[in-house]
mmCIF file of C-alpha atoms and ligand atoms in Angstrom:
data_model
loop_
_atom_site.group_PDB
_atom_site.id
_atom_site.type_symbol
_atom_site.label_atom_id
_atom_site.label_comp_id
_atom_site.label_asym_id
_atom_site.label_seq_id
_atom_site.Cartn_x
_atom_site.Cartn_y
_atom_site.Cartn_z
ATOM 1 C CA MET A 20 69.892 85.757 104.402
ATOM 2 C CA ILE A 21 71.933 82.852 103.049
ATOM 3 C CA LYS A 22 75.105 84.212 101.481
ATOM 4 C CA LYS A 23 77.146 81.152 100.528
ATOM 5 C CA CYS A 24 76.659 78.213 98.220
ATOM 6 C CA LEU A 25 78.852 75.118 98.106
ATOM 7 C CA PHE A 26 79.582 73.451 94.778
ATOM 8 C CA PRO A 27 80.993 69.930 95.021
ATOM 9 C CA VAL A 28 82.855 69.686 91.699
ATOM 10 C CA ALA A 29 85.495 67.039 92.314
ATOM 11 C CA GLY A 30 83.734 64.095 90.583
ATOM 12 C CA TYR A 31 85.213 62.314 87.578
ATOM 13 C CA GLY A 32 82.403 62.394 85.020
ATOM 14 C CA THR A 33 83.162 58.878 83.793
ATOM 15 C CA ARG A 34 79.878 58.698 81.878
ATOM 16 C CA PHE A 35 81.147 61.387 79.531
ATOM 17 C CA LEU A 36 84.522 59.864 78.734
ATOM 18 C CA PRO A 37 86.498 60.520 76.633
ATOM 19 C CA ALA A 38 85.204 64.142 76.725
ATOM 20 C CA THR A 39 86.001 64.366 80.435
ATOM 21 C CA LYS A 40 89.445 62.786 80.270
ATOM 22 C CA SER A 41 91.275 66.086 80.718
ATOM 23 C CA MET A 42 88.329 68.427 81.134
ATOM 24 C CA PRO A 43 86.025 68.752 84.161
ATOM 25 C CA LYS A 44 82.505 67.490 83.526
ATOM 26 C CA GLU A 45 81.216 70.731 85.052
ATOM 27 C CA MET A 46 82.775 72.619 82.133
ATOM 28 C CA LEU A 47 80.785 70.703 79.503
ATOM 29 C CA PRO A 48 78.619 73.294 77.783
ATOM 30 C CA ILE A 49 74.867 73.272 77.464
ATOM 31 C CA VAL A 50 74.846 75.139 74.134
ATOM 32 C CA ASN A 51 77.407 77.879 74.867
ATOM 33 C CA LYS A 52 77.604 77.998 78.648
ATOM 34 C CA PRO A 53 79.334 75.514 80.966
ATOM 35 C CA LEU A 54 77.057 73.590 83.315
ATOM 36 C CA VAL A 55 78.754 75.064 86.373
ATOM 37 C CA GLN A 56 78.005 78.612 85.215
ATOM 38 C CA TYR A 57 74.281 77.845 85.111
ATOM 39 C CA GLY A 58 74.645 76.701 88.726
ATOM 40 C CA VAL A 59 76.572 79.803 89.772
ATOM 41 C CA GLU A 60 74.003 82.080 88.110
ATOM 42 C CA GLU A 61 71.249 80.254 89.991
ATOM 43 C CA ALA A 62 73.062 80.688 93.321
ATOM 44 C CA ILE A 63 73.720 84.377 92.700
ATOM 45 C CA GLU A 64 70.074 84.903 91.780
ATOM 46 C CA ALA A 65 69.217 83.403 95.175
ATOM 47 C CA GLY A 66 71.497 85.951 96.892
ATOM 48 C CA MET A 67 74.281 83.419 97.510
ATOM 49 C CA THR A 68 77.059 85.482 96.048
ATOM 50 C CA THR A 69 79.912 83.576 97.685
ATOM 51 C CA CYS A 70 80.391 80.445 95.602
ATOM 52 C CA ALA A 71 82.591 77.900 97.353
ATOM 53 C CA PHE A 72 83.984 75.140 95.154
ATOM 54 C CA VAL A 73 85.150 71.806 96.478
ATOM 55 C CA THR A 74 87.424 70.869 93.611
ATOM 56 C CA GLY A 75 89.925 68.163 92.855
ATOM 57 C CA ARG A 76 92.867 67.392 90.639
ATOM 58 C CA GLY A 77 92.319 68.309 86.993
ATOM 59 C CA LYS A 78 89.701 70.949 87.778
ATOM 60 C CA ARG A 79 91.756 74.090 87.352
ATOM 61 C CA SER A 80 89.769 75.310 84.377
ATOM 62 C CA ILE A 81 86.821 75.907 86.726
ATOM 63 C CA ALA A 82 88.920 78.404 88.709
ATOM 64 C CA ASP A 83 90.073 80.004 85.453
ATOM 65 C CA HIS A 84 86.511 80.293 84.200
ATOM 66 C CA PHE A 85 85.576 82.434 87.203
ATOM 67 C CA ASP A 86 88.472 84.818 86.700
ATOM 68 C CA ILE A 87 89.335 87.429 84.097
ATOM 69 C CA SER A 88 90.979 86.130 80.966
ATOM 70 C CA TYR A 89 93.179 89.140 80.429
ATOM 71 C CA GLU A 90 94.408 88.207 76.976
ATOM 72 C CA LEU A 91 90.920 87.456 75.686
ATOM 73 C CA GLU A 92 89.511 90.690 77.129
ATOM 74 C CA HIS A 93 92.309 92.616 75.474
ATOM 75 C CA GLN A 94 91.825 90.901 72.101
ATOM 76 C CA ILE A 95 88.110 91.484 71.760
ATOM 77 C CA SER A 96 87.821 94.783 73.598
ATOM 78 C CA GLY A 97 85.858 97.301 71.498
ATOM 79 C CA THR A 98 84.681 94.683 68.968
ATOM 80 C CA GLY A 99 81.197 93.244 68.464
ATOM 81 C CA LYS A 100 82.410 90.014 70.060
ATOM 82 C CA GLU A 101 82.418 91.559 73.514
ATOM 83 C CA ALA A 102 78.724 90.714 73.877
ATOM 84 C CA TYR A 103 79.652 87.023 74.096
ATOM 85 C CA LEU A 104 81.342 87.732 77.407
ATOM 86 C CA ASP A 105 78.363 89.545 78.943
ATOM 87 C CA SER A 106 77.000 86.671 81.024
ATOM 88 C CA ILE A 107 80.331 85.692 82.568
ATOM 89 C CA ARG A 108 81.277 89.329 83.180
ATOM 90 C CA GLY A 109 78.017 89.754 85.101
ATOM 91 C CA VAL A 110 78.810 86.686 87.213
ATOM 92 C CA LEU A 111 82.326 87.959 87.947
ATOM 93 C CA GLU A 112 81.002 91.345 89.028
ATOM 94 C CA GLU A 113 78.558 89.886 91.512
ATOM 95 C CA GLY A 114 80.244 86.741 92.768
ATOM 96 C CA VAL A 115 83.125 85.886 95.073
ATOM 97 C CA PHE A 116 84.761 82.526 94.365
ATOM 98 C CA THR A 117 86.580 80.398 96.895
ATOM 99 C CA MET A 118 88.049 76.919 96.528
ATOM 100 C CA VAL A 119 89.346 74.013 98.495
ATOM 101 C CA ARG A 120 90.571 70.701 97.152
ATOM 102 C CA GLN A 121 89.097 67.354 98.085
ATOM 103 C CA ARG A 122 92.085 65.046 97.973
ATOM 104 C CA GLU A 123 90.208 61.760 98.187
ATOM 105 C CA MET A 124 86.817 60.871 96.764
ATOM 106 C CA LYS A 125 84.839 59.574 99.708
ATOM 107 C CA GLY A 126 81.350 60.639 98.757
ATOM 108 C CA LEU A 127 79.116 63.698 98.752
ATOM 109 C CA GLY A 128 79.040 63.912 102.565
ATOM 110 C CA HIS A 129 82.830 63.987 102.609
ATOM 111 C CA ALA A 130 82.870 66.687 99.911
ATOM 112 C CA ILE A 131 80.528 68.851 101.992
ATOM 113 C CA LEU A 132 82.693 68.359 105.074
ATOM 114 C CA THR A 133 85.761 69.349 103.028
ATOM 115 C CA GLY A 134 84.010 72.634 102.254
ATOM 116 C CA ARG A 135 83.470 73.447 105.923
ATOM 117 C CA SER A 136 86.348 75.920 106.150
ATOM 118 C CA LEU A 137 84.841 77.921 103.279
ATOM 119 C CA ILE A 138 81.417 78.084 104.916
ATOM 120 C CA GLY A 139 81.934 78.521 108.661
ATOM 121 C CA ASN A 140 79.038 78.521 111.105
ATOM 122 C CA GLU A 141 76.110 79.685 108.979
ATOM 123 C CA PRO A 142 73.355 78.106 106.858
ATOM 124 C CA PHE A 143 74.380 77.575 103.237
ATOM 125 C CA GLY A 144 73.180 76.284 99.888
ATOM 126 C CA VAL A 145 74.540 73.239 98.060
ATOM 127 C CA LEU A 146 74.230 72.933 94.309
ATOM 128 C CA LEU A 147 75.144 69.857 92.271
ATOM 129 C CA SER A 148 75.710 71.232 88.805
ATOM 130 C CA ASP A 149 74.883 67.886 87.129
ATOM 131 C CA ASP A 150 71.281 68.714 87.909
ATOM 132 C CA LEU A 151 70.386 71.647 85.682
ATOM 133 C CA CYS A 152 67.291 73.374 87.022
ATOM 134 C CA LEU A 153 65.514 76.045 85.014
ATOM 135 C CA ASN A 154 62.430 77.985 85.897
ATOM 136 C CA ALA A 155 61.361 80.327 83.134
ATOM 137 C CA GLU A 156 58.197 81.301 85.015
ATOM 138 C CA GLY A 157 59.724 82.685 88.202
ATOM 139 C CA ALA A 158 62.394 82.402 90.880
ATOM 140 C CA SER A 159 65.256 79.900 90.510
ATOM 141 C CA VAL A 160 65.018 76.668 92.491
ATOM 142 C CA LEU A 161 67.647 77.750 95.017
ATOM 143 C CA ALA A 162 65.866 81.110 95.433
ATOM 144 C CA GLN A 163 62.602 79.268 96.126
ATOM 145 C CA MET A 164 64.384 77.204 98.758
ATOM 146 C CA ALA A 165 66.085 80.213 100.386
ATOM 147 C CA GLU A 166 62.635 81.765 100.739
ATOM 148 C CA LEU A 167 61.357 78.590 102.380
ATOM 149 C CA TYR A 168 64.339 78.568 104.744
ATOM 150 C CA ASN A 169 63.183 81.908 106.162
ATOM 151 C CA GLN A 170 59.977 80.163 107.159
ATOM 152 C CA PHE A 171 61.334 76.855 108.550
ATOM 153 C CA ARG A 172 64.931 77.613 109.620
ATOM 154 C CA CYS A 173 66.092 74.038 109.082
ATOM 155 C CA SER A 174 67.773 72.016 106.341
ATOM 156 C CA ILE A 175 65.773 71.641 103.130
ATOM 157 C CA VAL A 176 66.214 69.188 100.237
ATOM 158 C CA ALA A 177 64.724 69.643 96.774
ATOM 159 C CA ILE A 178 62.639 66.695 95.592
ATOM 160 C CA GLN A 179 60.933 65.493 92.448
ATOM 161 C CA GLU A 180 58.717 62.508 91.668
ATOM 162 C CA VAL A 181 60.574 59.945 89.564
ATOM 163 C CA PRO A 182 59.434 56.609 88.080
ATOM 164 C CA MET A 183 59.922 53.730 90.571
ATOM 165 C CA GLU A 184 62.396 52.098 88.146
ATOM 166 C CA GLU A 185 64.718 55.057 88.697
ATOM 167 C CA VAL A 186 64.700 55.413 92.499
ATOM 168 C CA HIS A 187 67.964 53.447 92.760
ATOM 169 C CA LYS A 188 69.838 56.446 91.293
ATOM 170 C CA TYR A 189 68.784 58.852 94.036
ATOM 171 C CA GLY A 190 68.371 59.623 97.693
ATOM 172 C CA VAL A 191 64.683 58.991 98.400
ATOM 173 C CA ILE A 192 62.562 60.523 101.164
ATOM 174 C CA LYS A 193 59.424 59.698 103.045
ATOM 175 C CA GLY A 194 57.595 62.523 104.721
ATOM 176 C CA GLU A 195 54.446 64.020 106.022
ATOM 177 C CA SER A 196 52.925 66.494 103.591
ATOM 178 C CA LEU A 197 52.422 69.813 105.404
ATOM 179 C CA LYS A 198 51.055 71.711 102.457
ATOM 180 C CA ASP A 199 51.315 71.584 98.673
ATOM 181 C CA GLY A 200 54.787 70.406 97.795
ATOM 182 C CA ILE A 201 56.264 70.765 101.308
ATOM 183 C CA TYR A 202 57.034 67.703 103.407
ATOM 184 C CA ARG A 203 58.534 67.153 106.826
ATOM 185 C CA VAL A 204 61.019 64.308 106.345
ATOM 186 C CA ASP A 205 60.616 61.146 108.475
ATOM 187 C CA ASP A 206 62.945 58.884 106.597
ATOM 188 C CA MET A 207 65.486 59.012 103.791
ATOM 189 C CA VAL A 208 67.478 56.312 102.040
ATOM 190 C CA GLU A 209 70.383 56.688 99.628
ATOM 191 C CA LYS A 210 70.119 54.694 96.386
ATOM 192 C CA PRO A 211 67.438 52.214 97.556
ATOM 193 C CA SER A 212 66.254 49.267 95.518
ATOM 194 C CA GLN A 213 62.706 49.570 94.234
ATOM 195 C CA GLU A 214 61.532 47.295 97.070
ATOM 196 C CA ASP A 215 63.261 49.302 99.803
ATOM 197 C CA ALA A 216 62.354 52.767 98.529
ATOM 198 C CA PRO A 217 60.045 54.574 100.966
ATOM 199 C CA SER A 218 58.413 56.523 98.085
ATOM 200 C CA ASN A 219 59.216 57.839 94.623
ATOM 201 C CA LEU A 220 60.186 61.301 95.914
ATOM 202 C CA ALA A 221 63.811 61.647 94.848
ATOM 203 C CA ILE A 222 66.314 64.197 96.111
ATOM 204 C CA ILE A 223 67.564 66.544 93.394
ATOM 205 C CA GLY A 224 70.901 68.340 93.699
ATOM 206 C CA ARG A 225 69.741 71.442 95.585
ATOM 207 C CA TYR A 226 69.992 71.744 99.356
ATOM 208 C CA ILE A 227 69.909 74.328 102.092
ATOM 209 C CA LEU A 228 71.893 73.012 105.053
ATOM 210 C CA THR A 229 72.241 74.271 108.596
ATOM 211 C CA PRO A 230 75.855 74.191 109.839
ATOM 212 C CA ASP A 231 75.276 71.473 112.475
ATOM 213 C CA ILE A 232 75.364 69.129 109.467
ATOM 214 C CA PHE A 233 79.195 69.263 109.597
ATOM 215 C CA GLU A 234 79.414 67.599 113.021
ATOM 216 C CA ILE A 235 76.808 65.067 111.974
ATOM 217 C CA ILE A 236 78.791 64.174 108.839
ATOM 218 C CA GLU A 237 81.886 63.726 111.003
ATOM 219 C CA GLU A 238 80.129 60.982 112.925
ATOM 220 C CA THR A 239 78.446 59.410 109.845
ATOM 221 C CA GLU A 240 79.770 55.995 108.824
ATOM 222 C CA PRO A 241 80.224 55.142 105.136
ATOM 223 C CA GLY A 242 76.928 53.990 103.586
ATOM 224 C CA ALA A 243 75.810 53.205 100.008
ATOM 225 C CA ASN A 244 78.800 52.463 97.701
ATOM 226 C CA GLY A 245 81.098 52.636 100.752
ATOM 227 C CA GLU A 246 80.877 56.441 100.631
ATOM 228 C CA ILE A 247 80.043 59.007 103.301
ATOM 229 C CA GLN A 248 76.571 59.981 102.224
ATOM 230 C CA LEU A 249 74.966 63.383 102.779
ATOM 231 C CA THR A 250 71.604 61.600 102.758
ATOM 232 C CA ASP A 251 72.607 59.546 105.832
ATOM 233 C CA ALA A 252 73.707 62.683 107.692
ATOM 234 C CA LEU A 253 70.436 64.403 106.762
ATOM 235 C CA GLN A 254 68.536 61.382 108.045
ATOM 236 C CA THR A 255 70.234 61.855 111.445
ATOM 237 C CA GLN A 256 69.438 65.558 111.332
ATOM 238 C CA ALA A 257 65.794 64.775 110.548
ATOM 239 C CA LYS A 258 65.586 62.376 113.513
ATOM 240 C CA ARG A 259 67.196 64.860 115.914
ATOM 241 C CA GLY A 260 65.373 67.939 114.729
ATOM 242 C CA CYS A 261 63.854 68.789 111.415
ATOM 243 C CA VAL A 262 64.535 68.457 107.683
ATOM 244 C CA MET A 263 62.058 69.650 105.073
ATOM 245 C CA ALA A 264 61.639 68.448 101.507
ATOM 246 C CA TYR A 265 60.368 70.730 98.782
ATOM 247 C CA LYS A 266 58.844 69.880 95.414
ATOM 248 C CA PHE A 267 60.201 72.813 93.456
ATOM 249 C CA GLU A 268 58.696 74.789 90.598
ATOM 250 C CA GLY A 269 60.650 74.398 87.382
ATOM 251 C CA LYS A 270 62.245 71.886 85.047
ATOM 252 C CA ARG A 271 65.179 69.676 85.958
ATOM 253 C CA PHE A 272 67.548 67.913 83.607
ATOM 254 C CA ASP A 273 69.844 65.096 84.689
ATOM 255 C CA CYS A 274 72.972 66.334 82.936
ATOM 256 C CA GLY A 275 75.026 63.613 84.605
ATOM 257 C CA SER A 276 73.577 61.247 81.991
ATOM 258 C CA VAL A 277 73.980 61.533 78.227
ATOM 259 C CA PRO A 278 70.217 61.495 77.421
ATOM 260 C CA GLY A 279 69.503 64.172 80.076
ATOM 261 C CA PHE A 280 72.382 66.268 78.773
ATOM 262 C CA VAL A 281 71.073 66.102 75.201
ATOM 263 C CA GLU A 282 67.547 66.924 76.371
ATOM 264 C CA ALA A 283 68.863 69.972 78.264
ATOM 265 C CA THR A 284 70.837 71.087 75.228
ATOM 266 C CA ASN A 285 67.764 70.953 72.987
ATOM 267 C CA HIS A 286 65.620 72.702 75.580
ATOM 268 C CA VAL A 287 68.087 75.542 76.126
ATOM 269 C CA TYR A 288 68.689 75.975 72.401
ATOM 270 C CA GLU A 289 64.976 76.171 71.667
ATOM 271 C CA ASN A 290 63.924 78.305 74.624
ATOM 272 C CA TYR A 291 66.842 80.458 75.716
ATOM 273 C CA TYR A 292 69.631 80.685 73.150
ATOM 274 C CA GLY A 293 69.938 84.167 71.648
ATOM 275 C CA LYS A 294 66.961 85.442 73.642
ATOM 276 C CA ASP A 295 68.666 87.353 76.465
HETATM 277 C C1 G1P B 327 73.669 62.594 94.784
HETATM 278 C C2 G1P B 327 73.014 62.334 96.132
HETATM 279 C C3 G1P B 327 71.618 61.754 95.948
HETATM 280 C C4 G1P B 327 70.789 62.683 95.066
HETATM 281 C C5 G1P B 327 71.520 62.973 93.744
HETATM 282 C C6 G1P B 327 70.796 64.033 92.952
HETATM 283 O O1 G1P B 327 73.894 61.352 94.140
HETATM 284 O O2 G1P B 327 73.831 61.433 96.867
HETATM 285 O O3 G1P B 327 70.982 61.621 97.188
HETATM 286 O O4 G1P B 327 69.531 62.088 94.822
HETATM 287 O O5 G1P B 327 72.858 63.430 93.975
HETATM 288 O O6 G1P B 327 71.380 64.232 91.703
HETATM 289 P P1 G1P B 327 74.882 61.188 92.855
HETATM 290 O O7 G1P B 327 74.087 61.650 91.671
HETATM 291 O O8 G1P B 327 76.067 62.027 93.127
HETATM 292 O O9 G1P B 327 75.187 59.721 92.787
#
């Protein structure tokens, strides 16, 4: 059973400036809930009740969000407004929250390595909260992947088909299809040009990683954008052993971009708001 999920939340969110000047991008709300809370709820649903945040300067409100706000609780206790706190109270009851700060921004691989002390020597989930994944029909994306881990016992990346014009924004895989939606990865490239992309199967921000990834990241040289890339470390892991890719069930919104964020907002308002 995978018990921990790592949340790299140190990024700047420049695309949302000025909103993100003094506020973490992960705290931007989709309707009335911050993006990072959707991620935490997804992890908890998958049984990953220890949520480990790799944070940075200016991200304190994330820690505050996953704590009791004593004054607020006191103010609204016994009033009809208490219902507004239900979802976060549920999360606080079930989850354990740990944090470490990433002092320098050296890429996603570096962020994962920074989280090592919070994870230890066990398989773990990784959730990038910019990618909002919703599955109204069944299990959350991370829960689907945890299930798959029990079968394959190796690292797994979530993938989705994207238009070729967009492959440059993602890590892209090539793999042998084992059965519907499950691939064994042969090759992966971070942010390839259209010409260099091995396919249009893009990595989405959900991973299950085995702990040997930490040593591999340590020996991984900076890659695309001069950053230490998780995709490069996973490529090594795939060559040495096995990495699977999984076309998940559900909808994904790129909330790291303004159009994706607006689309997610409309979708959540129309399909979820006021319905739980
Ligand atoms: C990161 C990963 C990339 C992945 C993407 C998914 O990139 O490096 O492989 O496809 O997340 O959202 P970023 O969006 O941080 O540039």
